[in-house]
Amino acid sequence: MTLQVGVIGTGMIGQDHIRRLTKVLSGVQVVAVTDIDRARAASAAPEGAEVFDTPQALIRSDKVQAVVICSWGPAHEEQLLDCIAAGKPVFCEKPLVTSEAAALRVMEAETAHGSRLVQVGFMRRFDADYRRLKAVIDGGSLGAPLMYHSTHRNASVPEGLYTSEMPLNDTLVHDADISRWLLDDEIAGVEVRVPRRNSRGKELRDPVMVLLHMTSGVIVDVEISVNIAYGYDIRGEVSCEQGLAALPNRPAVVISDQHGIRQAIPEDWRERFIEAYDQEFREWIVAAGQGTATGPSTWDGYAATLVADAALRAVDSGKREDIRMTRKPGLYDRPAQAAA
Ligand code: NAD
Ligand code: ISE
């Protein structure tokens, strides 16, 4: 059976996801698109797909069985609530939403529905290198994890559109989520330090150094640099009681020439995580075809939102800001019902 999908938001990642749903993956067809910029939606629409005027009309359409949300973060809440009201599985790009209150409203709606419908776009969990790293930590041969060093560098970000809050409420959410997943732990407190500014970003608060205090006592340090110029560089190293486990360097052709011996670095997230995005959608298609969702959940999106909020408070206070989570609904403890 082919899953008929509607895509909301046809900007950078919306277009990339439409490409993979149309040209890379099987068992799925993009039958509908929408964007507040109608011309952009029309030019991104695959042959035969209908261009809808509003997200609400797309979500309610009988031809749409499942929805992919790639609009801006502040628009996600309303679109998620409409998908849940329609009982349709939905893949939502990160961030799930942009406030704690909004995350709680989405969680309440999904819990009232009674089964999972939402998968959040934390693609690192589907990356083969991160999965192997987690297998080593879980295997226990290195002893308990003590510290995790997470490096998140972007070559550049769109000037004017990417603001000083975004290293903490847009970019950090990936490091927060992967730390919780790798270490099987929750984040209890957040500190932020702001070093010398990178002049390439003009007034942008960049880089930032974040400390995530896990409930087990593990400390995660995160470097976020979003104007590092040389490429998209994602690193991770876990220090354990009797050894280290780290992400490998990405395989790349070794070039020797008058500049020395070197290997290319991915330009951006599209290139670095191309296989991870493919795999997150492979698994989403299977679950959505069964009317449900697996993988990163609304609970995980909620947790990342709390970290972003705490990090923004910590920048102002200069102190550790604690995180208090609500009781976890049983829905998010149940084992996954579908797998690729
Ligand atoms: P973008 O600005 O290129 O595209 C967003 C699109 O959504 C635009 O075309 C805009 O017109 C449309 N849009 C905004 N509000 C809308 C609404 N209410 N209804 C319909 N359309 C609406 O941004 P992007 O880089 O593609 O990011 C989109 C989302 O994906 C963001 O939440 C971002 O954080 C996330 N993202 C995730 C990753 C990842 O690695 N997982 C990478 C990039 C972006
Ligand atoms: C972007 O939205 C992403 O999600 C990328 O993965 C991240 O590296 C980048 O910093 C964000 O702006």
CSV table of C-alpha atoms in Angstrom, one decimal, residues 79-271:
chain,number,residue,atom,x,y,z
A,79,GLN,CA,-0.8,22.2,12.6
A,80,LEU,CA,0.0,19.4,15.1
A,81,LEU,CA,-3.2,19.9,16.9
A,82,ASP,CA,-5.2,19.8,13.6
A,83,CYS,CA,-3.4,16.5,12.6
A,84,ILE,CA,-4.2,15.0,16.0
A,85,ALA,CA,-7.9,16.1,15.8
A,86,ALA,CA,-8.0,14.5,12.3
A,87,GLY,CA,-6.4,11.3,13.8
A,88,LYS,CA,-3.6,11.5,11.1
A,89,PRO,CA,0.0,10.4,11.8
A,90,VAL,CA,2.3,13.4,11.5
A,91,PHE,CA,6.1,13.8,11.1
A,92,CYS,CA,7.0,17.2,12.5
A,93,GLU,CA,10.4,18.9,12.0
A,94,LYS,CA,12.2,20.1,15.1
A,95,PRO,CA,11.5,22.1,17.2
A,96,LEU,CA,8.2,20.4,18.1
A,97,VAL,CA,6.9,23.7,19.3
A,98,THR,CA,8.4,26.9,20.8
A,99,SER,CA,7.1,27.0,24.4
A,100,GLU,CA,6.5,24.6,27.3
A,101,ALA,CA,2.7,25.5,27.3
A,102,ALA,CA,2.4,24.6,23.6
A,103,ALA,CA,4.3,21.3,24.2
A,104,LEU,CA,1.9,20.4,27.0
A,105,ARG,CA,-1.2,21.2,24.8
A,106,VAL,CA,0.1,18.9,22.1
A,107,MET,CA,0.9,16.1,24.6
A,108,GLU,CA,-2.6,16.5,26.1
A,109,ALA,CA,-4.3,16.2,22.7
A,110,GLU,CA,-2.2,13.1,21.8
A,111,THR,CA,-2.8,11.5,25.1
A,112,ALA,CA,-6.5,12.0,24.8
A,113,HIS,CA,-6.4,10.5,21.3
A,114,GLY,CA,-5.0,7.4,23.1
A,115,SER,CA,-2.1,6.4,20.8
A,116,ARG,CA,1.0,8.0,19.3
A,117,LEU,CA,0.6,10.0,16.2
A,118,VAL,CA,3.6,12.4,16.3
A,119,GLN,CA,7.2,11.7,15.3
A,120,VAL,CA,9.6,14.6,15.8
A,121,GLY,CA,12.5,15.3,13.3
A,122,PHE,CA,15.4,14.4,15.6
A,123,MET,CA,17.3,12.7,12.8
A,124,ARG,CA,20.5,12.1,14.7
A,125,ARG,CA,18.8,9.1,16.3
A,126,PHE,CA,18.7,7.4,12.9
A,127,ASP,CA,22.3,8.1,12.0
A,128,ALA,CA,24.3,4.9,11.7
A,129,ASP,CA,27.3,6.4,13.6
A,130,TYR,CA,25.2,7.6,16.5
A,131,ARG,CA,23.5,4.2,16.6
A,132,ARG,CA,26.8,2.4,16.8
A,133,LEU,CA,28.0,4.8,19.5
A,134,LYS,CA,24.9,4.1,21.5
A,135,ALA,CA,25.4,0.4,21.2
A,136,VAL,CA,28.9,0.7,22.7
A,137,ILE,CA,27.6,2.7,25.6
A,138,ASP,CA,24.7,0.4,26.2
A,139,GLY,CA,27.0,-2.6,25.9
A,140,GLY,CA,28.6,-1.5,29.2
A,141,SER,CA,32.2,-2.6,28.3
A,142,LEU,CA,33.5,0.9,29.0
A,143,GLY,CA,31.7,1.3,32.3
A,144,ALA,CA,29.3,4.1,33.2
A,145,PRO,CA,29.4,7.2,31.1
A,146,LEU,CA,30.7,10.3,33.0
A,147,MET,CA,30.9,13.1,30.5
A,148,TYR,CA,29.8,13.7,26.9
A,149,HIS,CA,31.4,16.3,24.6
A,150,SER,CA,29.1,17.4,21.8
A,151,THR,CA,30.3,19.7,19.1
A,152,HIS,CA,27.8,21.3,16.7
A,153,ARG,CA,29.3,23.6,14.1
A,154,ASN,CA,27.5,25.2,11.1
A,155,ALA,CA,29.5,26.8,8.3
A,156,SER,CA,27.0,29.7,8.3
A,157,VAL,CA,23.4,30.6,9.0
A,158,PRO,CA,21.0,32.8,7.1
A,159,GLU,CA,21.8,36.4,8.0
A,160,GLY,CA,18.9,38.3,9.5
A,161,LEU,CA,16.7,35.2,9.8
A,162,TYR,CA,18.8,33.3,12.3
A,163,THR,CA,18.6,35.3,15.5
A,164,SER,CA,20.7,35.3,18.8
A,165,GLU,CA,18.1,33.1,20.5
A,166,MET,CA,18.4,30.4,17.9
A,167,PRO,CA,21.7,28.7,18.9
A,168,LEU,CA,19.8,27.9,22.1
A,169,ASN,CA,16.3,27.3,20.9
A,170,ASP,CA,16.8,26.0,17.4
A,171,THR,CA,20.3,24.4,17.2
A,172,LEU,CA,20.9,23.1,20.7
A,173,VAL,CA,17.7,21.0,20.6
A,174,HIS,CA,19.6,18.4,18.6
A,175,ASP,CA,22.4,18.1,21.2
A,176,ALA,CA,19.9,18.0,24.0
A,177,ASP,CA,17.9,15.2,22.4
A,178,ILE,CA,20.9,13.1,21.4
A,179,SER,CA,22.3,13.4,24.9
A,180,ARG,CA,19.1,12.2,26.5
A,181,TRP,CA,18.9,9.3,23.9
A,182,LEU,CA,22.6,8.3,24.0
A,183,LEU,CA,22.8,8.4,27.8
A,184,ASP,CA,19.2,7.2,28.5
A,185,ASP,CA,18.8,10.0,30.9
A,186,GLU,CA,16.9,13.3,31.5
A,187,ILE,CA,18.4,16.8,31.7
A,188,ALA,CA,18.0,18.4,35.1
A,189,GLY,CA,19.8,21.7,34.7
A,190,VAL,CA,21.4,24.0,32.1
A,191,GLU,CA,24.2,26.5,32.2
A,192,VAL,CA,25.4,28.8,29.4
A,193,ARG,CA,28.6,30.6,28.9
A,194,VAL,CA,29.2,33.2,26.1
A,195,PRO,CA,32.8,33.5,24.9
A,196,ARG,CA,34.2,36.1,22.5
A,197,ARG,CA,31.9,36.7,19.6
A,198,ASN,CA,32.6,35.5,16.1
A,199,SER,CA,32.8,38.7,14.1
A,200,ARG,CA,31.6,36.8,11.0
A,201,GLY,CA,28.1,36.7,12.6
A,202,LYS,CA,28.2,40.5,13.3
A,203,GLU,CA,25.9,41.0,16.4
A,204,LEU,CA,24.8,37.4,16.6
A,205,ARG,CA,25.5,35.7,20.0
A,206,ASP,CA,27.8,33.0,18.5
A,207,PRO,CA,29.4,30.8,19.7
A,208,VAL,CA,27.9,29.6,22.9
A,209,MET,CA,29.1,26.9,25.4
A,210,VAL,CA,26.4,25.0,27.1
A,211,LEU,CA,26.5,22.6,30.1
A,212,LEU,CA,23.7,20.1,30.4
A,213,HIS,CA,23.5,18.5,33.9
A,214,MET,CA,21.9,15.0,33.5
A,215,THR,CA,19.9,13.5,36.4
A,216,SER,CA,22.6,10.7,36.8
A,217,GLY,CA,25.3,13.4,37.4
A,218,VAL,CA,26.8,13.0,33.9
A,219,ILE,CA,27.8,16.4,32.5
A,220,VAL,CA,27.4,17.2,28.8
A,221,ASP,CA,29.3,20.1,27.3
A,222,VAL,CA,28.1,21.5,24.0
A,223,GLU,CA,29.9,23.8,21.7
A,224,ILE,CA,27.5,25.6,19.3
A,225,SER,CA,29.2,27.6,16.6
A,226,VAL,CA,27.1,28.7,13.7
A,227,ASN,CA,29.5,30.7,11.6
A,228,ILE,CA,32.6,28.5,11.6
A,229,ALA,CA,33.1,28.9,7.8
A,230,TYR,CA,34.9,25.6,7.1
A,231,GLY,CA,31.9,23.3,7.0
A,232,TYR,CA,29.2,21.4,9.0
A,233,ASP,CA,31.1,19.6,11.7
A,234,ILE,CA,29.3,17.4,14.2
A,235,ARG,CA,31.4,15.6,16.8
A,236,GLY,CA,30.6,13.5,19.9
A,237,GLU,CA,32.8,11.8,22.4
A,238,VAL,CA,31.6,9.9,25.5
A,239,SER,CA,34.1,9.6,28.4
A,240,CYS,CA,33.4,6.6,30.5
A,241,GLU,CA,34.9,4.9,33.6
A,242,GLN,CA,37.4,2.9,31.6
A,243,GLY,CA,37.5,4.3,28.1
A,244,LEU,CA,36.2,6.7,25.5
A,245,ALA,CA,33.7,6.2,22.6
A,246,ALA,CA,33.5,8.7,19.9
A,247,LEU,CA,31.8,9.3,16.5
A,248,PRO,CA,34.2,8.5,13.7
A,249,ASN,CA,35.3,11.0,11.1
A,250,ARG,CA,33.0,10.8,8.1
A,251,PRO,CA,34.5,8.8,5.2
A,252,ALA,CA,35.7,11.1,2.4
A,253,VAL,CA,38.2,10.8,-0.4
A,254,VAL,CA,41.7,11.8,0.8
A,255,ILE,CA,43.1,14.4,-1.5
A,256,SER,CA,46.9,15.1,-1.7
A,257,ASP,CA,47.9,18.3,-3.6
A,258,GLN,CA,49.9,21.5,-3.1
A,259,HIS,CA,47.7,22.4,-0.1
A,260,GLY,CA,48.6,19.2,1.7
A,261,ILE,CA,46.7,16.0,2.5
A,262,ARG,CA,43.0,16.7,3.2
A,263,GLN,CA,39.4,15.3,3.3
A,264,ALA,CA,36.2,17.3,2.5
A,265,ILE,CA,33.8,18.3,5.3
A,266,PRO,CA,30.1,18.3,4.6
A,267,GLU,CA,28.7,21.7,3.7
A,268,ASP,CA,25.5,21.5,5.7
A,269,TRP,CA,23.0,19.3,7.5
A,270,ARG,CA,21.5,18.0,4.2
A,271,GLU,CA,24.8,16.4,3.3
